Coordinates of N, CA and C in Angstrom, one line a residue:
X1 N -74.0 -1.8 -61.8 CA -72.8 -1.5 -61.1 C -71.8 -0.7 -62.1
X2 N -71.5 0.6 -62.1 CA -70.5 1.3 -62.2 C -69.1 0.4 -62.1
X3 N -68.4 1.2 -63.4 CA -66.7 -0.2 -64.1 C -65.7 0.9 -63.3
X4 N -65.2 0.6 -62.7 CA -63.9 1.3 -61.9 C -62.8 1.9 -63.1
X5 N -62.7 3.1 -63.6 CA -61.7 3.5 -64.7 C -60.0 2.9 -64.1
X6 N -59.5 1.9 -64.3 CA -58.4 1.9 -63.6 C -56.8 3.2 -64.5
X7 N -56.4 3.6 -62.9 CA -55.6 4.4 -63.5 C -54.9 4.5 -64.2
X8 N -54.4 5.5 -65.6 CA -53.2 5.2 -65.8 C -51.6 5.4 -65.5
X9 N -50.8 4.8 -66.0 CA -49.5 4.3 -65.4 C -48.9 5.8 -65.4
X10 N -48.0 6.5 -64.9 CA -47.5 7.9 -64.9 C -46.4 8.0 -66.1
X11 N -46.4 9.1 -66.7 CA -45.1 9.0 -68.1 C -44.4 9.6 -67.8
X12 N -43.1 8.8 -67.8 CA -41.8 9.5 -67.4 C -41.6 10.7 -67.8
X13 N -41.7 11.1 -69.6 CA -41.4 12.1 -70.1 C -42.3 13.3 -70.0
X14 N -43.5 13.3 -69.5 CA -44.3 14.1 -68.9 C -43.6 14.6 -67.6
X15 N -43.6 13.7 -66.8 CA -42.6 14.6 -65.5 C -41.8 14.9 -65.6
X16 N -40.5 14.7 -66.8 CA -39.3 15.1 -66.5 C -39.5 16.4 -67.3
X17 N -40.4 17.0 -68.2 CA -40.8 18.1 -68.8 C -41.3 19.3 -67.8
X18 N -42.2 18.9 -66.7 CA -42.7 19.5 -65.6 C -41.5 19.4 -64.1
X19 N -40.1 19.1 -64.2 CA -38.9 19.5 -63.6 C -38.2 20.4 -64.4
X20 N -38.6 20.9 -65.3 CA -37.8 22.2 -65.9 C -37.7 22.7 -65.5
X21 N -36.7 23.5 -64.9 CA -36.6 24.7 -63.6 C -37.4 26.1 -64.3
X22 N -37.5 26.3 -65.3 CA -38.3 27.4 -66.2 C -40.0 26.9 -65.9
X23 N -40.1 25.6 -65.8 CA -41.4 25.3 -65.5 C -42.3 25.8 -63.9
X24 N -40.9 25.2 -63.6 CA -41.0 25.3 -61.7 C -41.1 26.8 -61.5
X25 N -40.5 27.4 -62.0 CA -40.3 28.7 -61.4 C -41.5 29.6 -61.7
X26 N -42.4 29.3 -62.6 CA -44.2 29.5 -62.6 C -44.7 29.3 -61.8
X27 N -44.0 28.2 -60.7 CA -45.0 28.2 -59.9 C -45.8 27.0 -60.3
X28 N -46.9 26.7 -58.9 CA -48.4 26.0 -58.8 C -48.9 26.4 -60.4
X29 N -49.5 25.4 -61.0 CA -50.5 25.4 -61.7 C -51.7 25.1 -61.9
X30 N -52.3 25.2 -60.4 CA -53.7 25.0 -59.7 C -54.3 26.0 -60.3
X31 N -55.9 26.2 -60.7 CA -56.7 27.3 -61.1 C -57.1 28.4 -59.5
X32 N -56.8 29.2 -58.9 CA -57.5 29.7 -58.6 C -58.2 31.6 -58.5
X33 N -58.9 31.6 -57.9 CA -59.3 32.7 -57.7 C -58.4 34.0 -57.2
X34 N -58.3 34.8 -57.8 CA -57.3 36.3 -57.5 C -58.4 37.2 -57.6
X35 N -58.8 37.6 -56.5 CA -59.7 38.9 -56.5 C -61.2 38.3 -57.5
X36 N -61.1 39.0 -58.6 CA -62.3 38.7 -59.7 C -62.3 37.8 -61.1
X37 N -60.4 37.8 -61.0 CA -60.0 36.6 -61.6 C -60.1 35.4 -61.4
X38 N -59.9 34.4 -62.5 CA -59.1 33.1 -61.8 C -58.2 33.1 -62.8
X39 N -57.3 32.3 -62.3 CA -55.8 32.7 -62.7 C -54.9 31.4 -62.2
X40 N -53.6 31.3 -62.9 CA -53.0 29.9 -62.4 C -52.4 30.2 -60.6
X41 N -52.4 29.5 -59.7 CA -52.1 29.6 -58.2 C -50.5 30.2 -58.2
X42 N -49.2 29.4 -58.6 CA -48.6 30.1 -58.8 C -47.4 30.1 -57.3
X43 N -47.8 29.6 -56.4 CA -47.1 29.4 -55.5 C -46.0 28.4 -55.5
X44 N -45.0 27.9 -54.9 CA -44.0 26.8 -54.9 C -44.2 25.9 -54.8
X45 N -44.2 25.1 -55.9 CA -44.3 23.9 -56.2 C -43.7 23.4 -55.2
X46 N -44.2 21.7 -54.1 CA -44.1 20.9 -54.0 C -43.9 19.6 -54.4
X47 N -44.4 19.6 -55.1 CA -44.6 18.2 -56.3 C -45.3 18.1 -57.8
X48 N -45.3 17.1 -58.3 CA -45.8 17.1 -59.8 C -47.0 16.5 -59.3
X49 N -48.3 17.1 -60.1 CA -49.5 16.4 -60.1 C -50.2 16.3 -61.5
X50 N -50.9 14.7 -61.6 CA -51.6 14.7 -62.7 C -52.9 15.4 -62.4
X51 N -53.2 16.7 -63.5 CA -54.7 17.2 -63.1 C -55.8 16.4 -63.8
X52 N -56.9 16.9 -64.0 CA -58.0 16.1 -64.3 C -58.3 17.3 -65.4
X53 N -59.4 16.9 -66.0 CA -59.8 17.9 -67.1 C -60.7 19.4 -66.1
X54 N -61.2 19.3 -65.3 CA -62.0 20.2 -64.8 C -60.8 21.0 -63.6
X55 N -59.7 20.5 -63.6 CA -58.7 20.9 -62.4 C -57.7 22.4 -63.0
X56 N -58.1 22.8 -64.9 CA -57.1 23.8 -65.1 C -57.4 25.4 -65.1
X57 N -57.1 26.0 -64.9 CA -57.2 27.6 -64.9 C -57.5 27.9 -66.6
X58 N -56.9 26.9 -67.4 CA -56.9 27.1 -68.7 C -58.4 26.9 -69.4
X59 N -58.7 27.2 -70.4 CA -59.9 26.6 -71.5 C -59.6 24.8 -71.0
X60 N -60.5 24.2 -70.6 CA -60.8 22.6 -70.4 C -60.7 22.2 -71.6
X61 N -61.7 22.7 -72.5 CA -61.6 21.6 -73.8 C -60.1 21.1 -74.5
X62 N -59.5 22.2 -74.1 CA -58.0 21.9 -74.6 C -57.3 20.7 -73.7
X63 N -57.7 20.3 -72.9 CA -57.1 19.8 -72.1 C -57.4 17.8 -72.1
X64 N -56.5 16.9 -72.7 CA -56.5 15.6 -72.6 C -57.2 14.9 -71.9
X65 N -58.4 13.9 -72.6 CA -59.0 12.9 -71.8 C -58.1 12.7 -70.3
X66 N -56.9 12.0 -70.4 CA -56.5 11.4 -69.3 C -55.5 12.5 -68.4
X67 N -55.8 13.4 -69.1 CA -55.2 14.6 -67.9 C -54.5 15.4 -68.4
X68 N -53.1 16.2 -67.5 CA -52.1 16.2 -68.0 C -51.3 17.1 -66.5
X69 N -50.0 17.1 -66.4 CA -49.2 17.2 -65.9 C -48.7 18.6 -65.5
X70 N -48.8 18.8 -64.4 CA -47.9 20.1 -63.5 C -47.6 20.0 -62.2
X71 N -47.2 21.4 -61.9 CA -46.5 21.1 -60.7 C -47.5 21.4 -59.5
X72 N -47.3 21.2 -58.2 CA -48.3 21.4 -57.3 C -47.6 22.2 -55.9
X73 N -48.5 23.0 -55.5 CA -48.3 23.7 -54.0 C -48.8 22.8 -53.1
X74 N -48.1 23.1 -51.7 CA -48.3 22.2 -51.3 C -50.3 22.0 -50.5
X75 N -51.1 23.5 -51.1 CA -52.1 23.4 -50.9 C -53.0 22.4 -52.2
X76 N -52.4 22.6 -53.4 CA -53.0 21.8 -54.1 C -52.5 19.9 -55.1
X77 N -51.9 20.2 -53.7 CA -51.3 18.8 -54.0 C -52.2 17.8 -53.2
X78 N -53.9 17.6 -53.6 CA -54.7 16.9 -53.1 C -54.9 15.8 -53.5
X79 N -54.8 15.7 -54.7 CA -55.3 14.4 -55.3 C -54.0 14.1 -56.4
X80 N -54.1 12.4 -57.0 CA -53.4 11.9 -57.8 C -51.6 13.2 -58.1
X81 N -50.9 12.3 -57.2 CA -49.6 13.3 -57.3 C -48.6 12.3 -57.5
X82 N -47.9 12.7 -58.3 CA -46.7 11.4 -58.6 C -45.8 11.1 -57.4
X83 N -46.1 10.0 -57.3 CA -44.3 9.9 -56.1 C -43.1 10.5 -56.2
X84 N -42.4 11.2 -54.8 CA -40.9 11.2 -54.9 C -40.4 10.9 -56.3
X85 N -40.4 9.3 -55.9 CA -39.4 8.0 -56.3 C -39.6 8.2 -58.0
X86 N -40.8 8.3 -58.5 CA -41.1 8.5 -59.9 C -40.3 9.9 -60.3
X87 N -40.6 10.9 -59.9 CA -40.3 12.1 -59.6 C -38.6 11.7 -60.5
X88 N -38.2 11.7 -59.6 CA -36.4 11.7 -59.2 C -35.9 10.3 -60.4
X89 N -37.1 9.0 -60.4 CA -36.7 8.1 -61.6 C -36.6 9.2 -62.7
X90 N -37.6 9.8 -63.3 CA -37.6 10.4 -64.7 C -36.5 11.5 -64.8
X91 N -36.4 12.0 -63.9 CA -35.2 13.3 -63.6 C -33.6 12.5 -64.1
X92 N -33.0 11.3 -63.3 CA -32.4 10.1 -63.6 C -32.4 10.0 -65.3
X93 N -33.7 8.9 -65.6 CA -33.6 9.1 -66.8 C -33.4 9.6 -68.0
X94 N -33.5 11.3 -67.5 CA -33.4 12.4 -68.7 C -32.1 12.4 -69.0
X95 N -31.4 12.3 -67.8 CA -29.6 12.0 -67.7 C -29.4 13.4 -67.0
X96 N -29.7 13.8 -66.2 CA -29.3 15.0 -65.7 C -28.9 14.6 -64.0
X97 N -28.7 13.3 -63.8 CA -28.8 12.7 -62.4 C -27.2 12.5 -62.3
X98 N -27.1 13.4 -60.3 CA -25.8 13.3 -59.8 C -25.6 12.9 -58.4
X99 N -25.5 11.7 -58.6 CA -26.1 11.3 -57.2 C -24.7 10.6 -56.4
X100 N -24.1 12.2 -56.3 CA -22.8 11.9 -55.5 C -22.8 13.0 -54.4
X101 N -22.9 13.4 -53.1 CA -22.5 13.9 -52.3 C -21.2 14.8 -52.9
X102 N -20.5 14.4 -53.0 CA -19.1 15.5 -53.0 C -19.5 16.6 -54.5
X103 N -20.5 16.6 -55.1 CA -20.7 17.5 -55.9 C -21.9 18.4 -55.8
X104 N -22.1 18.2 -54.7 CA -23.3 18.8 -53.8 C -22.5 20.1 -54.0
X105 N -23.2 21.7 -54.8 CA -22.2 22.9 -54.3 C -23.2 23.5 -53.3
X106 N -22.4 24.3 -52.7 CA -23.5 25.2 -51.9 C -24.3 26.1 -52.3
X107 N -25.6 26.0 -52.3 CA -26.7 26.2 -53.1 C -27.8 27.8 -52.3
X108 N -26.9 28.5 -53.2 CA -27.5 30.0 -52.3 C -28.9 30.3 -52.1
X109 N -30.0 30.7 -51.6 CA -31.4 31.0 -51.8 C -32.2 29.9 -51.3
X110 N -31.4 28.3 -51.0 CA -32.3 27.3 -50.4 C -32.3 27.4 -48.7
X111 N -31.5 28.1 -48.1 CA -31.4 28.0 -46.6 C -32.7 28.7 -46.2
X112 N -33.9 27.7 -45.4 CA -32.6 27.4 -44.2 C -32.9 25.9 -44.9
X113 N -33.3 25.3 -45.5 CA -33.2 23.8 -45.6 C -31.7 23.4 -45.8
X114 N -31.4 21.8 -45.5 CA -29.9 21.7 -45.4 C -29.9 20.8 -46.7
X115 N -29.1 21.1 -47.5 CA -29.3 20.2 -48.9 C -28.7 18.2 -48.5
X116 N -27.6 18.2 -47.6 CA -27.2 16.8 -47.2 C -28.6 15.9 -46.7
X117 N -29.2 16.7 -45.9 CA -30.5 15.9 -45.4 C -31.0 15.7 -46.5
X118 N -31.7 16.6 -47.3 CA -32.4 16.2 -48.5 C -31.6 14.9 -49.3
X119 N -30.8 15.1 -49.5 CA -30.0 14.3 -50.4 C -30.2 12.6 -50.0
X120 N -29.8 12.9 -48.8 CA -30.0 11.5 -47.8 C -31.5 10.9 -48.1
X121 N -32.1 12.0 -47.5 CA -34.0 11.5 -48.0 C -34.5 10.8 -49.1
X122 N -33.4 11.2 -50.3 CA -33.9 10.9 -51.5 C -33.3 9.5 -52.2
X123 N -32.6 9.1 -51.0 CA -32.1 7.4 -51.5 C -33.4 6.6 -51.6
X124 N -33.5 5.9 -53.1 CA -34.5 5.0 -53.1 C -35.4 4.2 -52.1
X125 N -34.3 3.9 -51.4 CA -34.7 3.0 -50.2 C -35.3 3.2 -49.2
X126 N -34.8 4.6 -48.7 CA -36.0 5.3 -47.5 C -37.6 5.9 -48.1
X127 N -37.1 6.5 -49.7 CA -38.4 6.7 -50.5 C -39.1 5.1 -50.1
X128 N -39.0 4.3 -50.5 CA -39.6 2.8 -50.5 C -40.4 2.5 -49.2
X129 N -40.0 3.2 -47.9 CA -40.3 3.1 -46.8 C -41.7 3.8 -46.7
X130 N -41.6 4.9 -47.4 CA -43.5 5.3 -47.0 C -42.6 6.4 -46.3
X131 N -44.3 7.0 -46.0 CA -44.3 8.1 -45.1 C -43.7 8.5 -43.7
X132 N -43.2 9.0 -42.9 CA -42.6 8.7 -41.9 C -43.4 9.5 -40.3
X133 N -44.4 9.6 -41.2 CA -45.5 10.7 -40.0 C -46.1 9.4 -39.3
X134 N -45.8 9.9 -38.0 CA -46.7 8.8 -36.8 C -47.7 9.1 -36.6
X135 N -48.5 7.7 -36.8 CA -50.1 7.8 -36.4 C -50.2 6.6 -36.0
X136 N -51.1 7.2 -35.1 CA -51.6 5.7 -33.7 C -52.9 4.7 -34.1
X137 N -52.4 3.7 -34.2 CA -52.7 2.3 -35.0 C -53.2 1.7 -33.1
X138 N -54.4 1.6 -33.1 CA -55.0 0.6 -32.1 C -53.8 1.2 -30.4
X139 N -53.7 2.0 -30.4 CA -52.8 2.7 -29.3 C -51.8 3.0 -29.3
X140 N -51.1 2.4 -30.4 CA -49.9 2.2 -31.1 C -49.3 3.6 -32.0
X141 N -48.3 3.9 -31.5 CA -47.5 4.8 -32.4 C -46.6 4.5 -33.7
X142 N -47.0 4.4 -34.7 CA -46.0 3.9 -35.7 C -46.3 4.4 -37.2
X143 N -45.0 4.6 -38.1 CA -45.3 4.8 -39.6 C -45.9 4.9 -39.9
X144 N -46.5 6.1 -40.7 CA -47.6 6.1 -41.7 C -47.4 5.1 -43.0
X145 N -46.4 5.2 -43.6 CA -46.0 4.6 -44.6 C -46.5 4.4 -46.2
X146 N -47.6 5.7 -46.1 CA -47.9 5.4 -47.8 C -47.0 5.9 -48.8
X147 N -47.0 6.0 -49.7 CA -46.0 6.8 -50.8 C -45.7 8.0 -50.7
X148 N -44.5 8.3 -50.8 CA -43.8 9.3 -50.7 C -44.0 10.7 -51.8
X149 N -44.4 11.5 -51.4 CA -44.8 13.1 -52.7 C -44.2 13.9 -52.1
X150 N -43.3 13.8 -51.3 CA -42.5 15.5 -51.0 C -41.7 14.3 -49.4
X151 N -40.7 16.1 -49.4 CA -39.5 16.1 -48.1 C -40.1 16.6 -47.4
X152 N -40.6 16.5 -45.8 CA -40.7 17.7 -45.2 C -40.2 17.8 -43.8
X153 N -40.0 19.2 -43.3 CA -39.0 19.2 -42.0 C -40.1 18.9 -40.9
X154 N -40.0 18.9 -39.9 CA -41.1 18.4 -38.9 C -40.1 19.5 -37.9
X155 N -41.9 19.5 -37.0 CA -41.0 20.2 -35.5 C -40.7 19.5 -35.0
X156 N -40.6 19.8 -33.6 CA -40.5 19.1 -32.3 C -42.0 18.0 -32.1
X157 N -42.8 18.6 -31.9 CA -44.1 18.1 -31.6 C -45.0 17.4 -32.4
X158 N -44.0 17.8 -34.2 CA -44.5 16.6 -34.9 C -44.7 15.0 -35.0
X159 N -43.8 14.6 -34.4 CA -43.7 12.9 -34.4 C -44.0 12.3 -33.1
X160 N -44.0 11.0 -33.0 CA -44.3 9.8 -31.8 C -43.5 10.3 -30.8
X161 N -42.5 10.4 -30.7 CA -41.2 10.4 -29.9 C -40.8 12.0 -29.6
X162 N -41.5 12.8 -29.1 CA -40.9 14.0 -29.5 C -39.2 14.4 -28.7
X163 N -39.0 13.5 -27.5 CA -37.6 13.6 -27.0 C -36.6 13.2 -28.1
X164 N -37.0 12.6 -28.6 CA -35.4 12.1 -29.3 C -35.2 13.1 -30.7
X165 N -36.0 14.1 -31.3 CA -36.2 14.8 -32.1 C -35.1 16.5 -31.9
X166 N -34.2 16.7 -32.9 CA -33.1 17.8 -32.8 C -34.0 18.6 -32.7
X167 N -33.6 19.6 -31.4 CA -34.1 20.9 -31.6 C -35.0 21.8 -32.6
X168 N -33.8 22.0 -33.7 CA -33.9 22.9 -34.9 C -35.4 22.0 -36.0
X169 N -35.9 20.7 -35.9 CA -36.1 20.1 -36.4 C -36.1 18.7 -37.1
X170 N -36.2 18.0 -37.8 CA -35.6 16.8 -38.6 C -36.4 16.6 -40.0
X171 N -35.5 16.2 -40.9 CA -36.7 15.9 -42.0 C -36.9 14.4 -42.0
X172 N -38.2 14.4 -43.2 CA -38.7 12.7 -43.7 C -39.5 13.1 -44.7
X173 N -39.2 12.0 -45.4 CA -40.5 12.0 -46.6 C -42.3 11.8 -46.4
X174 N -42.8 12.3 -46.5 CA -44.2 12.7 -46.3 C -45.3 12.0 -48.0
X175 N -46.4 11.8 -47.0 CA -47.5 11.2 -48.5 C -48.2 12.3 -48.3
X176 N -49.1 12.4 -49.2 CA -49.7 13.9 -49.9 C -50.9 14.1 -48.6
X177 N -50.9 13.0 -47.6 CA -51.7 13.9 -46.5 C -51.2 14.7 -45.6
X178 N -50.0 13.9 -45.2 CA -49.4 15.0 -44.4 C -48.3 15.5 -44.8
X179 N -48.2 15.9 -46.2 CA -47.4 17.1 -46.6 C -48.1 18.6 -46.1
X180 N -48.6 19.0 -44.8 CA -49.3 20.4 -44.3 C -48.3 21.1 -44.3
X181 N -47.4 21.0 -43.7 CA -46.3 22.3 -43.6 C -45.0 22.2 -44.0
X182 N -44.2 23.5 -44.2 CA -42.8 23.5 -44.2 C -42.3 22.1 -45.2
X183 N -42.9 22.1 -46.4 CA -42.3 21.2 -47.4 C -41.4 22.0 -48.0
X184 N -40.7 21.0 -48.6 CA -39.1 21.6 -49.3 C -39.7 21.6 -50.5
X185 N -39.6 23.1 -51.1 CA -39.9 23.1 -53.1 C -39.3 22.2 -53.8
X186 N -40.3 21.4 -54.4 CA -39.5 20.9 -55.4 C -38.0 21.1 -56.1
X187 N -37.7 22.2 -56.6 CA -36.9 23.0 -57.3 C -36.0 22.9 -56.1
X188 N -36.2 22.9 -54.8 CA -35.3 22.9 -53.9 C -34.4 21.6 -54.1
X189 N -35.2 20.4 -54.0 CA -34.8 18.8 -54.0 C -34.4 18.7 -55.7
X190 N -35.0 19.1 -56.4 CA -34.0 18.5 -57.7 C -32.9 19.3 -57.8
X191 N -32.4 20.7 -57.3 CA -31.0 21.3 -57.3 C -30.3 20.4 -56.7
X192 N -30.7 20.0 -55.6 CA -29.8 19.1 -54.7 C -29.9 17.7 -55.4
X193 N -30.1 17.1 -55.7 CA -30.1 15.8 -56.3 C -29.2 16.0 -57.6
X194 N -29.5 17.2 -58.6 CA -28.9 17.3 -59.9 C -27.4 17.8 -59.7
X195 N -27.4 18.3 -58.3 CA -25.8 19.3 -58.3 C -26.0 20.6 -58.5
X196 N -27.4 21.2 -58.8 CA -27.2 22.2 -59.9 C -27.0 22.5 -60.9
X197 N -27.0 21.5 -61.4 CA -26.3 21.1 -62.9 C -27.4 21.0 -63.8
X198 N -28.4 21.2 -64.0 CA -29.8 21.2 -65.1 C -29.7 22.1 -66.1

């Protein structure tokens, strides 16, 4: 019988290094194919993911037994992705955390996302709640509720209830299965959480 590698614990200081807005603005750091290249992905980050050794666009050998740390789109945000809640702890940590509404400025180039919703999303407590995508349990409509890896806006026809759902949309926090569409960039949700101020 094969020993189960149990995972390791996520490091703060690794994610709050890969929330660098100079980091984020590279883009995905997924390997993939460009025509005859491969090349890093490069698209808007979603979330931070731990890769594996075989997961980088880079030379492998250079790359750490137990992994190492970048950001993810929301196509390669498949496997092992840090939570929200970790996310936004290490961000906290670094001291760059403003987690007051009234210093919310208006934040040009994120519309149409509404930075208040986000803001709201990112209270510990609804992070704690899990996922908020409905799936039918024995006939039953209710919470997904795994961990939280991104914000995302839903349609109308997204959720259980679609009558009680605004027009324009609604957001909730999402686990890395059903983050499929219209997730908020990363870089979107830490402007809004930091003030802008990073």
């Amino acid at each position: 019988m094969t020993k189960c590698k149990k995972p390791t614990p996520y490091d703060p200081k690794l994610i709050a290094a890969q929330c660098n807005p100079v980091t984020l603005r590279l883009g995905c750091a997924a390997g993939c194919w460009k025509g005859e290249n491969f090349d890093m992905c490069g698209k808007p980050p979603v979330a931070i993911r731990r890769w594996t050794r075989d997961d980088g666009y880079d030379d492998c050998e250079l790359l750490p037994e137990e992994g190492v740390y970048g950001p993810a789109c929301k196509l390669h945000a498949n496997h092992d992705v840090v939570p929200l809640s970790e996310v936004l702890k290490a961000v906290a940590d670094a001291g760059c955390w403003k987690r007051d509404p009234s210093l919310i400025p208006p934040l040009p180039g994120i519309l149409p996302y509404d930075p208040m919703r986000i803001f709201a999303l990112c209270d510990p407590t609804l992070l704690r709640l899990g996922c908020t995508t409905g799936v039918s349990r024995d006939g039953d409509y209710e919470s997904c509720g795994k961990p939280v890896v991104a914000i995302r806006r839903w349609m109308r026809s997204d959720g259980p209830d679609c009558e009680d759902m605004p027009s324009p949309g609604w957001y909730g926090p999402v686990c890395k299965t059903h983050a499929n569409h219209d997730v908020v960039p990363l870089a979107v949700i830490l402007d809004v959480m930091t003030g802008g101020r990073r």
